Short mmCIF file of C-alpha atoms in Angstrom, two decimals:
data_model
loop_
_atom_site.label_atom_id
_atom_site.label_comp_id
_atom_site.label_asym_id
_atom_site.label_seq_id
_atom_site.Cartn_x
_atom_site.Cartn_y
_atom_site.Cartn_z
CA MET A 299 46.61 36.89 -35.32
CA PRO A 300 46.56 33.27 -34.08
CA ASN A 301 48.51 30.86 -36.21
CA TYR A 302 46.08 27.99 -36.80
CA LYS A 303 47.60 24.72 -37.91
CA LYS A 304 46.03 23.25 -40.98
CA PHE A 305 45.44 19.50 -40.98
CA ASP A 306 45.83 17.41 -44.06
CA SER A 307 42.91 14.99 -44.25
CA HIS A 308 45.37 12.33 -45.32
CA GLY A 309 48.27 13.38 -43.12
CA ASP A 310 49.52 12.01 -39.84
CA ASP A 311 48.46 15.10 -37.86
CA SER A 312 44.71 14.79 -38.61
CA PRO A 313 42.43 14.39 -35.52
CA ARG A 314 41.50 10.78 -34.95
CA ARG A 315 38.05 9.55 -33.98
CA PRO A 316 38.06 8.07 -30.47
CA SER A 317 38.28 4.33 -30.33
CA LEU A 318 35.14 2.34 -29.55
CA LEU A 319 36.51 1.56 -26.09
CA GLN A 320 37.30 5.19 -25.33
CA GLU A 321 33.87 6.35 -26.55
CA ILE A 322 32.13 3.86 -24.25
CA LYS A 323 34.33 4.93 -21.33
CA ASP A 324 33.44 8.58 -21.96
CA LEU A 325 29.74 7.73 -22.10
CA ASP A 326 30.02 5.72 -18.89
CA ALA A 327 31.69 8.65 -17.14
CA ARG A 328 28.76 10.86 -18.10
CA LEU A 329 26.34 8.09 -17.15
CA ILE A 330 27.86 7.73 -13.67
CA SER A 331 27.57 11.48 -13.18
CA LEU A 332 23.87 11.38 -14.14
CA ILE A 333 23.25 8.36 -11.90
CA SER A 334 24.95 10.19 -9.03
CA ARG A 335 22.58 13.12 -9.52
CA ARG A 336 19.60 10.74 -9.73
CA ASN A 337 20.72 8.99 -6.54
CA TYR A 338 20.82 12.33 -4.79
CA LEU A 339 17.29 13.29 -5.84
CA MET A 340 15.77 9.85 -5.17
CA GLY A 341 17.67 9.65 -1.88
CA LYS A 342 16.39 13.07 -0.87
CA ALA A 343 12.79 11.88 -1.24
CA ALA A 344 13.60 8.58 0.49
CA SER A 345 15.22 10.40 3.44
CA LYS A 346 12.05 12.41 4.03
CA ARG A 347 9.99 9.23 3.95
CA LYS A 348 12.42 7.60 6.38
CA LEU A 349 11.94 10.46 8.87
CA LYS A 350 8.19 9.73 8.78
CA GLY A 351 8.81 6.05 9.44
CA LEU A 352 7.66 5.15 5.92
CA PRO A 353 9.27 2.71 3.44
CA LEU A 354 12.10 4.25 1.44
CA GLY A 355 10.40 3.49 -1.87
CA ASP A 356 7.27 5.31 -3.01
CA PRO A 357 5.36 3.02 -5.43
CA ASP A 358 3.28 5.87 -6.85
CA MET A 359 6.33 8.03 -7.58
CA GLU A 360 8.18 5.06 -9.11
CA ARG A 361 5.17 4.27 -11.29
CA ARG A 362 5.03 7.84 -12.62
CA ILE A 363 8.79 7.89 -13.26
CA PHE A 364 8.67 4.54 -15.07
CA GLU A 365 6.09 5.96 -17.48
CA THR A 366 9.01 7.92 -18.94
CA TRP A 367 11.06 4.73 -19.22
CA THR A 368 8.19 2.97 -20.96
CA THR A 369 7.85 5.77 -23.52
CA GLU A 370 11.57 6.13 -24.14
CA ALA A 371 12.19 2.38 -24.26
CA THR A 372 9.50 2.02 -26.91
CA ASP A 373 10.89 4.90 -28.97
CA LYS A 374 14.48 3.65 -28.67
CA LYS A 375 13.42 0.02 -29.21
CA PHE A 376 14.70 -1.18 -25.84
CA ASN A 377 13.39 -4.38 -24.31
CA ILE A 378 10.84 -3.20 -21.74
CA LYS A 379 11.54 -6.12 -19.39
CA ALA A 380 15.25 -5.34 -19.38
CA ALA A 381 14.47 -1.66 -18.87
CA ARG A 382 12.35 -2.55 -15.83
CA ARG A 383 15.24 -4.49 -14.28
CA VAL A 384 17.64 -1.59 -14.81
CA PHE A 385 15.07 0.82 -13.36
CA GLU A 386 14.64 -1.32 -10.22
CA GLN A 387 18.41 -1.63 -9.75
CA LEU A 388 18.87 2.15 -10.07
CA ASN A 389 16.20 2.74 -7.44
CA ALA A 390 17.80 0.17 -5.13
CA LEU A 391 21.16 1.89 -5.58
CA ALA A 392 19.63 5.21 -4.52
CA TYR A 393 17.82 3.75 -1.53
CA THR A 394 20.97 1.99 -0.31
CA CYS A 395 22.48 5.40 0.39
CA VAL A 396 19.78 6.16 2.96
CA ALA A 397 19.12 2.64 4.25
CA LYS A 398 18.22 2.23 7.90
CA PRO A 399 21.36 2.04 10.04
CA GLU A 400 20.22 -1.22 11.60
CA ASN A 401 20.00 -2.75 8.12
CA ARG A 402 23.55 -1.89 7.09
CA ASN A 403 25.10 -4.68 9.11
CA LEU A 404 22.13 -6.96 8.36
CA PRO A 405 21.49 -6.35 4.64
CA SER A 406 18.90 -9.07 4.33
CA TYR A 407 16.40 -11.11 6.32
CA ALA A 408 16.68 -14.81 5.57
CA LEU A 409 13.35 -16.65 5.51
CA SER A 410 13.45 -20.22 6.84
CA PRO A 411 10.15 -21.18 8.50
CA PRO A 412 9.88 -24.48 10.43
CA ARG A 413 8.84 -27.28 8.09
CA ARG A 414 6.09 -28.68 10.28
CA PRO A 415 2.31 -28.40 10.06
CA VAL A 416 1.05 -25.18 11.58
CA LYS A 417 -1.61 -24.79 14.24
CA VAL A 418 -2.55 -21.13 14.47
CA VAL A 419 -5.39 -19.35 16.27
CA ILE A 420 -5.20 -15.54 16.30
CA ASP A 421 -7.30 -12.40 16.38
CA GLY A 422 -7.17 -11.35 12.77
CA PRO A 423 -6.02 -8.05 11.30
CA CYS A 424 -9.01 -5.72 11.02
CA SER A 425 -9.58 -3.94 7.74
CA LEU A 426 -7.29 -0.93 7.59
CA PHE A 427 -9.71 0.80 5.24
CA GLN A 428 -12.74 0.20 7.45
CA SER A 429 -10.71 1.31 10.47
CA GLN A 430 -10.05 4.61 8.72
CA LEU A 431 -13.75 5.04 7.98
CA TRP A 432 -14.76 4.31 11.59
CA ILE A 433 -12.14 6.66 13.07
CA ALA A 434 -13.16 9.55 10.81
CA LEU A 435 -16.86 8.98 11.50
CA ALA A 436 -16.24 8.76 15.27
CA ALA A 437 -14.49 12.12 15.09
CA MET A 438 -17.30 13.76 13.11
CA CYS A 439 -19.99 12.25 15.38
CA SER A 440 -18.04 13.36 18.46
CA ALA A 441 -18.68 9.85 19.74
CA ASP A 442 -17.54 8.08 22.88
CA ALA A 443 -16.24 4.83 21.41
CA THR A 444 -13.47 2.25 21.70
CA MET A 445 -12.17 0.52 18.57
CA SER A 446 -10.13 -2.64 19.18
CA PRO A 447 -8.24 -4.72 18.20
CA LEU A 448 -6.92 -2.61 15.32
CA SER A 449 -3.70 -2.79 13.33
CA VAL A 450 -2.55 0.57 14.64
CA ASN A 451 0.11 1.82 12.24
CA ASP A 452 1.27 5.18 10.89
CA GLN A 453 -1.73 5.50 8.58
CA LEU A 454 -4.20 5.30 11.47
CA THR A 455 -2.25 7.53 13.84
CA GLU A 456 -1.78 10.18 11.14
CA LEU A 457 -5.51 10.08 10.45
CA ALA A 458 -6.26 10.54 14.16
CA LYS A 459 -3.83 13.46 14.37
CA ALA A 460 -5.39 15.14 11.31
CA PHE A 461 -8.89 15.11 12.82
CA ASN A 462 -7.54 16.14 16.23
CA GLN A 463 -6.14 19.26 14.56
CA ALA A 464 -9.74 20.09 13.57
CA GLY A 465 -11.11 19.60 17.09
CA ALA A 466 -11.58 15.82 17.55
CA HIS A 467 -10.49 13.93 20.67
CA ILE A 468 -8.91 10.68 19.45
CA SER A 469 -6.19 8.76 21.26
CA TRP A 470 -4.45 5.43 20.74
CA GLU A 471 -2.49 2.86 22.71
CA ASN A 472 -1.22 -0.52 21.52
CA ASP A 473 -4.03 -2.01 19.37
CA THR A 474 -6.79 0.29 20.64
CA ILE A 475 -8.05 3.65 19.39
CA GLU A 476 -10.49 5.67 21.50
CA SER A 477 -12.75 8.56 20.56
CA ARG A 478 -14.13 10.97 23.14
CA ALA A 479 -16.88 13.58 22.82
CA SER A 480 -15.79 17.07 21.82
CA GLU A 481 -17.79 20.03 23.11
CA ASP A 482 -17.28 22.18 20.02
CA GLY A 483 -17.18 19.31 17.51
CA VAL A 484 -14.93 19.14 14.45
CA SER A 485 -14.50 22.21 12.25
CA PHE A 486 -11.97 22.61 9.46
CA GLU A 487 -12.62 26.28 8.70
CA ASP A 488 -9.45 28.42 8.69
CA LYS A 489 -7.40 25.46 9.95
CA LEU A 490 -4.18 23.95 8.64
CA VAL A 491 -4.51 20.17 8.70
CA PHE A 492 -1.52 17.88 8.15
CA ALA A 493 -2.68 14.74 6.33
CA GLY A 494 0.58 12.78 6.56
CA ASP A 495 1.41 10.53 3.62
CA ASP A 496 -1.77 8.52 3.10
CA GLU A 497 -4.20 9.63 0.43
CA MET A 498 -7.21 8.31 2.38
CA THR A 499 -6.56 10.78 5.20
CA MET A 500 -6.52 13.59 2.63
CA PHE A 501 -9.73 12.29 1.01
CA LEU A 502 -11.58 12.13 4.34
CA VAL A 503 -10.45 15.61 5.37
CA LEU A 504 -11.57 17.05 2.03
CA ALA A 505 -14.89 15.18 2.01
CA PHE A 506 -15.95 16.27 5.50
CA GLY A 507 -14.55 19.76 4.89
CA LEU A 508 -17.13 20.28 2.10
CA LYS A 509 -20.10 20.41 4.45
CA SER A 510 -19.77 24.10 5.38
CA PRO A 511 -18.84 27.29 3.49
CA GLY A 512 -15.31 28.47 4.19
CA LYS A 513 -11.74 27.59 3.42
CA PHE A 514 -8.88 25.68 5.01
CA LYS A 515 -5.47 24.35 4.11
CA VAL A 516 -4.25 20.77 3.86
CA ALA A 517 -0.55 19.91 4.00
CA GLY A 518 1.10 16.52 3.59
CA GLY A 519 4.29 14.51 3.57
CA THR A 520 6.52 13.55 0.68
CA ILE A 521 4.01 11.28 -1.03
CA LEU A 522 1.08 13.71 -0.94
CA LYS A 523 3.31 16.54 -2.11
CA GLN A 524 3.68 14.53 -5.32
CA TYR A 525 0.02 13.51 -5.52
CA ASP A 526 -1.84 14.42 -8.73
CA SER A 527 -5.04 16.07 -7.50
CA ARG A 528 -6.41 16.88 -10.97
CA PRO A 529 -8.86 13.90 -11.05
CA LEU A 530 -10.51 15.42 -7.95
CA THR A 531 -11.21 18.74 -9.64
CA ALA A 532 -14.09 17.47 -11.79
CA LEU A 533 -15.84 16.15 -8.66
CA LEU A 534 -15.19 19.13 -6.40
CA ALA A 535 -16.56 21.74 -8.83
CA PRO A 536 -20.21 20.49 -8.75
CA LEU A 537 -19.88 20.29 -4.98
CA GLY A 538 -19.22 24.03 -4.88
CA ALA A 539 -15.56 23.67 -4.01
CA ARG A 540 -12.15 24.34 -5.51
CA LEU A 541 -8.81 22.84 -4.51
CA ASN A 542 -5.99 25.30 -5.14
CA THR A 543 -2.49 23.88 -4.91
CA LEU A 544 -0.11 26.32 -3.22
CA ASP A 545 2.96 25.09 -5.11
CA LEU A 546 2.58 26.24 -8.71
CA GLN A 547 4.99 23.53 -9.87
CA SER A 548 2.92 20.73 -8.34
CA HIS A 549 -0.60 19.31 -8.34
CA GLY A 550 -0.21 17.94 -4.82
CA LEU A 551 -0.17 19.33 -1.30
CA PRO A 552 -0.08 21.82 0.28
CA ALA A 553 -3.40 23.05 -1.05
CA ARG A 554 -6.31 25.25 -0.02
CA LEU A 555 -9.88 23.97 -0.22
CA GLU A 556 -12.43 26.73 -0.83
CA CYS A 557 -16.03 25.66 -0.20
CA GLY A 558 -19.07 27.66 -1.30
CA GLY A 559 -21.57 25.44 0.49
CA ASN A 560 -23.73 25.01 -2.64
CA LEU A 561 -23.51 21.25 -3.08
CA VAL A 562 -25.36 19.32 -5.77
CA SER A 563 -27.54 16.41 -4.69
CA ALA A 564 -26.22 13.99 -7.35
CA LEU A 565 -22.79 13.33 -8.81
CA THR A 566 -21.53 11.05 -11.58
CA ILE A 567 -18.47 8.94 -10.89
CA THR A 568 -16.07 8.25 -13.78
CA GLU A 569 -13.25 5.79 -14.33
CA ASP A 570 -10.79 8.53 -13.31
CA THR A 571 -12.38 8.92 -9.88
CA PRO A 572 -10.23 7.41 -7.11
CA PRO A 573 -12.43 4.75 -5.46
CA LYS A 574 -11.32 5.78 -1.97
CA PHE A 575 -12.34 9.39 -2.62
CA ALA A 576 -15.79 8.17 -3.69
CA ALA A 577 -15.96 6.21 -0.42
CA ALA A 578 -14.92 9.32 1.54
CA LEU A 579 -17.71 11.32 -0.12
CA THR A 580 -20.15 8.52 0.71
CA LEU A 581 -19.10 8.55 4.36
CA ALA A 582 -19.39 12.34 4.63
CA ALA A 583 -22.59 12.83 2.59
CA TRP A 584 -24.94 12.65 5.61
CA THR A 585 -23.46 15.98 6.75
CA TYR A 586 -24.32 17.71 3.42
CA PRO A 587 -27.51 19.84 3.31
CA LYS A 588 -29.13 17.67 0.58
CA GLY A 589 -27.24 14.45 1.16
CA LEU A 590 -25.67 12.98 -1.97
CA THR A 591 -26.30 10.40 -4.70
CA LEU A 592 -23.30 8.91 -6.48
CA ASN A 593 -24.00 7.38 -9.90
CA TYR A 594 -21.56 4.96 -11.54
CA GLU A 595 -21.31 2.16 -14.11
CA LYS A 596 -22.49 -1.27 -13.02
CA ASP A 597 -19.02 -2.85 -13.04
CA TRP A 598 -17.11 0.15 -11.72
CA SER A 599 -14.01 -0.96 -9.80
CA GLY A 600 -14.71 1.18 -6.72
CA ILE A 601 -18.01 -0.41 -5.67
CA SER A 602 -16.25 -2.43 -2.95
CA GLU A 603 -14.98 0.75 -1.25
CA ILE A 604 -18.40 2.42 -1.45
CA ARG A 605 -20.01 -0.69 0.03
CA ASP A 606 -17.59 -0.53 2.98
CA ALA A 607 -18.61 3.08 3.63
CA VAL A 608 -22.30 2.17 3.40
CA ASP A 609 -21.83 -0.68 5.90
CA VAL A 610 -20.28 1.75 8.40
CA LEU A 611 -23.09 4.29 7.92
CA ASN A 612 -25.79 1.63 8.30
CA ALA A 613 -24.20 0.43 11.55
CA CYS A 614 -24.68 3.96 12.88
CA GLY A 615 -28.30 4.19 11.80
CA ILE A 616 -27.62 6.57 8.92
CA LYS A 617 -30.01 5.88 6.03
CA THR A 618 -28.56 4.86 2.66
CA ASP A 619 -29.74 3.20 -0.56
CA LEU A 620 -27.19 1.12 -2.47
CA THR A 621 -27.75 -0.43 -5.92
CA ASP A 622 -25.48 -1.76 -8.66
CA THR A 623 -25.33 1.69 -10.29
CA SER A 624 -25.91 4.24 -7.53
CA CYS A 625 -25.49 5.03 -3.86
CA THR A 626 -27.70 7.54 -2.03
CA VAL A 627 -26.90 8.87 1.44
CA TYR A 628 -29.64 10.91 3.12
CA PRO A 629 -28.93 13.99 5.26
CA THR A 630 -29.48 13.59 8.98
CA LYS A 631 -28.56 14.99 12.36
CA THR A 632 -29.38 11.84 14.29
CA PHE A 633 -27.26 8.72 14.51
CA SER A 634 -26.36 5.99 16.98
CA PHE A 635 -22.60 5.41 17.02
CA PRO A 636 -21.82 2.07 18.74
CA GLU A 637 -19.57 2.10 21.80
CA GLN A 638 -17.51 -0.76 20.34
CA PRO A 639 -17.81 -0.90 16.54
CA ASN A 640 -17.49 -4.29 14.89
CA ILE A 641 -14.76 -3.84 12.30
CA ALA A 642 -14.49 -6.64 9.76
CA LEU A 643 -11.32 -8.54 8.92
CA ASP A 644 -9.12 -7.22 6.16
CA PRO A 645 -9.99 -9.63 3.31
CA GLU A 646 -6.70 -9.44 1.41
CA LEU A 647 -4.32 -9.54 4.38
CA SER A 648 -6.38 -12.26 6.08
CA ALA A 649 -6.37 -14.27 2.85
CA ALA A 650 -2.58 -13.98 2.69
CA LEU A 651 -2.35 -15.46 6.21
CA LEU A 652 -4.93 -18.15 5.44
CA SER A 653 -2.77 -19.34 2.53
CA ILE A 654 -0.04 -20.63 4.91
CA PRO A 655 -1.48 -24.20 5.20
CA ALA A 656 -1.14 -24.64 1.42
CA PHE A 657 2.65 -24.58 1.98
CA ALA A 658 3.11 -25.86 5.54
CA GLY A 659 0.04 -28.02 6.10
CA GLY A 660 -2.00 -27.78 9.27
CA ASN A 661 -4.63 -25.18 10.08
CA VAL A 662 -4.93 -21.41 10.46
CA THR A 663 -7.92 -19.91 12.28
CA ILE A 664 -8.50 -16.17 12.30
CA LYS A 665 -11.01 -14.81 14.77
CA GLY A 666 -13.14 -11.95 13.54
CA THR A 667 -15.95 -11.11 11.16
CA TRP A 668 -15.36 -12.10 7.55
CA PRO A 669 -16.95 -9.47 5.23
CA LYS A 670 -19.04 -11.96 3.26
CA THR A 671 -20.80 -9.37 1.07
CA SER A 672 -17.63 -7.51 0.07
CA PRO A 673 -16.68 -8.09 -3.62
CA LYS A 674 -13.02 -7.95 -2.59
CA ALA A 675 -13.61 -10.64 0.05
CA LYS A 676 -15.44 -12.85 -2.47
CA ASP A 677 -12.55 -12.60 -4.95
CA ALA A 678 -10.03 -13.32 -2.17
CA LEU A 679 -11.99 -16.41 -1.14
CA LYS A 680 -12.06 -17.70 -4.73
CA ALA A 681 -8.28 -17.25 -5.00
CA LEU A 682 -7.71 -19.33 -1.85
CA THR A 683 -10.05 -22.11 -2.99
CA LEU A 684 -8.48 -22.30 -6.46
CA GLY A 685 -5.04 -22.34 -4.82
CA GLY A 686 -5.83 -25.63 -3.07
CA LEU A 687 -7.22 -24.53 0.30
CA ILE A 688 -10.38 -25.58 2.13
CA VAL A 689 -11.92 -22.54 3.82
CA LYS A 690 -14.62 -22.58 6.49
CA ILE A 691 -16.46 -19.45 7.64
CA SER A 692 -18.62 -18.82 10.70
CA ASP A 693 -19.99 -15.66 12.28
CA THR A 694 -16.94 -15.31 14.54
CA GLU A 695 -14.00 -16.77 12.60
CA ILE A 696 -12.57 -18.06 9.34
CA SER A 697 -10.20 -21.02 9.02
CA SER A 698 -8.23 -22.78 6.31
CA THR A 699 -6.64 -26.19 5.81
CA LYS A 700 -4.76 -27.73 2.93
CA GLY A 701 -6.96 -29.53 0.42
CA ASP A 702 -6.12 -31.78 -2.50
CA GLN A 703 -3.28 -30.65 -4.72
CA PRO A 704 -4.94 -28.61 -7.51
CA GLN A 705 -4.68 -30.11 -10.99
CA SER A 706 -4.81 -26.65 -12.56
CA VAL A 707 -4.88 -23.14 -11.17
CA ASN A 708 -6.76 -20.38 -12.97
CA ILE A 709 -7.21 -17.35 -10.71
CA ASP A 710 -8.92 -14.10 -11.65
CA PHE A 711 -8.14 -11.70 -8.80
CA GLY A 712 -10.89 -9.23 -9.66
CA GLN A 713 -10.94 -6.58 -6.95
CA ALA A 714 -8.47 -8.44 -4.71
CA SER A 715 -5.52 -7.44 -6.89
CA ASN A 716 -3.14 -7.05 -3.91
CA LEU A 717 -3.17 -10.86 -3.72
CA PHE A 718 -1.41 -11.20 -7.09
CA PRO A 719 1.94 -12.01 -5.37
CA ILE A 720 0.19 -14.57 -3.14
CA GLY A 721 -1.28 -16.06 -6.31
CA ILE A 722 2.23 -16.40 -7.74
CA ALA A 723 3.27 -18.29 -4.60
CA LEU A 724 0.21 -20.58 -4.83
CA ALA A 725 0.96 -21.18 -8.51
CA VAL A 726 4.54 -22.16 -7.72
CA ASN A 727 3.30 -24.45 -4.94
CA SER A 728 0.76 -26.20 -7.18
CA GLY A 729 3.37 -27.84 -9.38
CA THR A 730 1.20 -27.44 -12.47
CA GLU A 731 0.53 -24.95 -15.26
CA CYS A 732 -1.19 -21.88 -13.84
CA SER A 733 -2.97 -18.84 -15.20
CA LEU A 734 -3.24 -15.61 -13.21
CA GLN A 735 -5.60 -12.92 -14.50
CA GLY A 736 -7.36 -9.71 -13.58
CA ILE A 737 -4.32 -7.59 -12.67
CA ASN A 738 -5.26 -4.18 -14.05
CA ASP A 739 -2.43 -2.30 -12.34
CA THR A 740 0.41 -2.30 -14.87
CA THR A 741 3.06 -1.53 -12.27
CA LEU A 742 1.90 -4.38 -10.02
CA PHE A 743 1.87 -6.76 -12.99
CA GLU A 744 5.44 -5.85 -14.02
CA GLN A 745 6.60 -6.27 -10.42
CA GLY A 746 5.17 -9.79 -10.52
CA ILE A 747 7.03 -10.48 -13.75
CA GLU A 748 10.25 -9.32 -12.10
CA LEU A 749 9.70 -11.79 -9.24
CA LEU A 750 9.11 -14.65 -11.70
CA GLU A 751 12.37 -13.81 -13.46
CA ARG A 752 14.28 -13.65 -10.19
CA LEU A 753 12.89 -17.08 -9.30
CA GLY A 754 14.02 -18.45 -12.68
CA LEU A 755 10.50 -19.57 -13.65
CA GLN A 756 9.17 -19.88 -17.16
CA TYR A 757 6.21 -17.68 -17.95
CA ALA A 758 4.25 -16.31 -20.88
CA ARG A 759 2.28 -13.09 -21.02
CA THR A 760 -1.33 -13.46 -22.10
CA GLU A 761 -3.99 -10.95 -23.09
CA SER A 762 -5.45 -10.94 -19.60
CA GLY A 763 -2.52 -11.93 -17.39
CA VAL A 764 0.34 -14.40 -17.20
CA GLN A 765 0.79 -18.16 -17.68
CA ILE A 766 3.29 -19.73 -15.26
CA THR A 767 5.17 -23.01 -15.59
CA PRO A 768 6.37 -24.10 -12.12
CA GLY A 769 9.92 -25.40 -11.77
CA ARG A 770 12.93 -25.45 -9.50
CA LEU A 771 13.31 -22.11 -7.76
CA GLN A 772 16.50 -20.13 -8.20
CA TRP A 773 17.58 -17.26 -5.97
CA GLU A 774 20.50 -14.86 -5.82
CA ASP A 775 20.98 -11.97 -3.42
CA ALA A 776 18.34 -10.34 -1.25
CA TRP A 777 15.30 -8.67 -2.78
CA SER A 778 13.56 -5.44 -1.87
CA ALA A 779 9.87 -6.38 -2.17
CA PRO A 780 7.96 -3.59 -3.98
CA THR A 781 4.83 -4.11 -1.82
CA PRO A 782 4.26 -5.85 1.54
CA TYR A 783 2.30 -8.60 -0.22
CA PHE A 784 5.36 -9.49 -2.31
CA GLY A 785 7.30 -9.84 0.94
CA ILE A 786 4.58 -12.09 2.38
CA ALA A 787 4.64 -14.17 -0.83
CA LEU A 788 8.40 -14.60 -0.48
CA GLY A 789 7.84 -15.84 3.08
CA LEU A 790 5.37 -18.43 1.77
CA MET A 791 7.74 -19.68 -0.92
CA ALA A 792 10.45 -20.09 1.74
CA TRP A 793 8.63 -23.30 2.68
CA ILE A 794 9.48 -24.55 -0.82
CA ARG A 795 13.00 -23.12 -0.91
CA PRO A 796 14.34 -22.08 2.52
CA GLY A 797 16.77 -19.20 2.56
CA LEU A 798 14.97 -16.72 0.33
CA SER A 799 16.05 -13.32 1.63
CA LEU A 800 14.27 -10.00 1.98
CA GLN A 801 15.85 -6.57 2.22
CA ASN A 802 12.86 -4.63 3.56
CA PRO A 803 10.96 -6.71 6.14
CA GLY A 804 9.91 -3.48 7.85
CA ASP A 805 7.50 -2.70 5.03
CA ILE A 806 5.32 -5.65 6.10
CA THR A 807 5.41 -4.38 9.68
CA GLU A 808 4.04 -1.08 8.39
CA LEU A 809 1.08 -2.96 6.93
CA TRP A 810 0.48 -5.15 10.01
CA PRO A 811 2.73 -4.62 13.05
CA ARG A 812 2.32 -8.21 14.26
CA TYR A 813 3.20 -10.06 11.05
CA TRP A 814 6.77 -11.01 11.99
CA THR A 815 5.66 -12.00 15.49
CA LEU A 816 3.33 -14.47 13.78
CA TYR A 817 5.87 -15.71 11.23
CA ASN A 818 8.67 -16.19 13.74
CA SER A 819 6.39 -17.94 16.27
CA LEU A 820 5.27 -20.73 13.94
CA PRO A 821 4.34 -23.59 13.87
CA GLU A 822 2.00 -23.41 16.90
CA ILE A 823 0.37 -20.15 18.01
CA ASP A 824 -2.56 -19.56 20.31
CA GLY A 825 -3.05 -15.81 20.29
CA LEU A 826 -0.51 -13.07 19.54
CA LYS A 827 0.90 -10.63 22.07
CA ASP A 828 2.21 -7.23 21.14
CA PRO A 829 6.00 -7.66 20.94
CA GLU A 830 6.59 -4.06 21.99
CA ILE A 831 4.64 -4.53 25.22
CA LYS A 832 6.57 -7.72 25.96
CA ASP A 833 9.92 -6.03 25.37
CA ARG A 834 8.99 -3.11 27.55
CA ASN A 835 7.96 -5.34 30.46
CA ASP A 836 11.04 -7.49 30.11
CA ASP A 837 13.25 -4.40 30.15
CA ALA A 838 11.52 -3.14 33.27
CA LYS A 839 12.13 -6.45 35.03
CA SER A 840 15.75 -6.63 33.96
CA ASN A 841 16.43 -3.10 35.22
CA ARG A 842 15.16 -3.79 38.73
CA ARG A 843 18.05 -3.73 41.17
CA ARG A 844 18.25 -3.73 44.95
CA ILE A 845 20.25 -0.75 46.13
CA LYS A 846 21.67 -0.79 49.66
CA ILE A 847 21.77 2.60 51.34
CA ASP A 848 24.17 2.99 54.27
#
């Protein structure tokens, strides 16, 4: 029988409680082990995104993970702002492990624009969203059309590939996408369509796939594998369809869409309905046997997206009725797809570029059609005007110059919420107390707060936004901008404090491939050339050699 030693509670041989230092060291050892495991899992997802040419960080996944932090921080009485900073640093630690090789020797991109007035005239970035609508409609109409100049990025090429898998003939080169007639047309039945990593591609595939009875599968990349498709279920059921996810542990892709062909003629949109899915249904409704009427509240946030879809349909001669509370698309088999569609400027990205004169002086002119009736465009225009810019619009271009220094800045971003970071930059530039409102996305708002803290600015949260007190900008280390618009905002503030540094400049290139060509060519630009074409031609010239044959 084992001889157990008895300890006297008052004797010298009694077990001692670890010291405070030793207990913290033990906890830290466990913490490092957990962080190592977290780095592995986050890095695994980031590596898959890297292979697709996507940014390492997935904002939607980070938002859903941070919901746990928000809950736990509240229960444990942690400071939520401090928790956010720790969360961001942990993510950055994980992404560093799979950073692009070219970024390892160049960990940051220093921003130091020339401090002279700008004189810029360029063809503006066309609306990425409208481009997606036009490409999908061209495929379904089996149209012969050329769409140019477009901001051809991964989102557009993945969309083209998805519809090509269903029988479309879409090709792309440089800033042009072409559609060619298909003898058999587009059919999704019994197909497997890869939707890439953009939810709009998935929405368009599902919406046009509803038109006929049958079933087909939709697969996707890392982001869409994590997508929560449950809000779509309530809309698909009345449309005689069911989306069955093939991974029982996930609500994302891959999934199988089963269509009965018995579609209702009217559908009610709720606050949970993704606005882009409502727009996809609007775009596809002319192919449904009874058409479709979408009903929604007067101030529903997705009206801007539905209006974009209606504008595209009207340009093709497809009859629609749009009011403040409903949108009706009538069924038809006749349409007139234009050979060269007129795709409007992207209101938010164009507004970000038009804000440059507020910091540098001078003038920026963007050639293209400004979407005057778009609610998002109206809100973007208000933000620029309140930020101290004078904007002029014609049928073929929009331009901006620096106006008087604003005495106070009070911006409500409304539907142009992506411009929140640009609003922060304009607030800093104004030199006066500023109020920024209308940011309904909690994650976006907290990211803005993080930027303010990094800049060392005083701020106060309000019921509807944030109050900012401009001051001397501080900056330490490079920053990984959570969205491309935060990166653009950092580039604007570099006029105030040169040397601000960015870790992920490639994310802005993903949004608009020519952004850095523009930024690095300032102050005077008369048209932008595709840098890739220039490099290719230069390489060809440099490789020409005269070879003497004996």
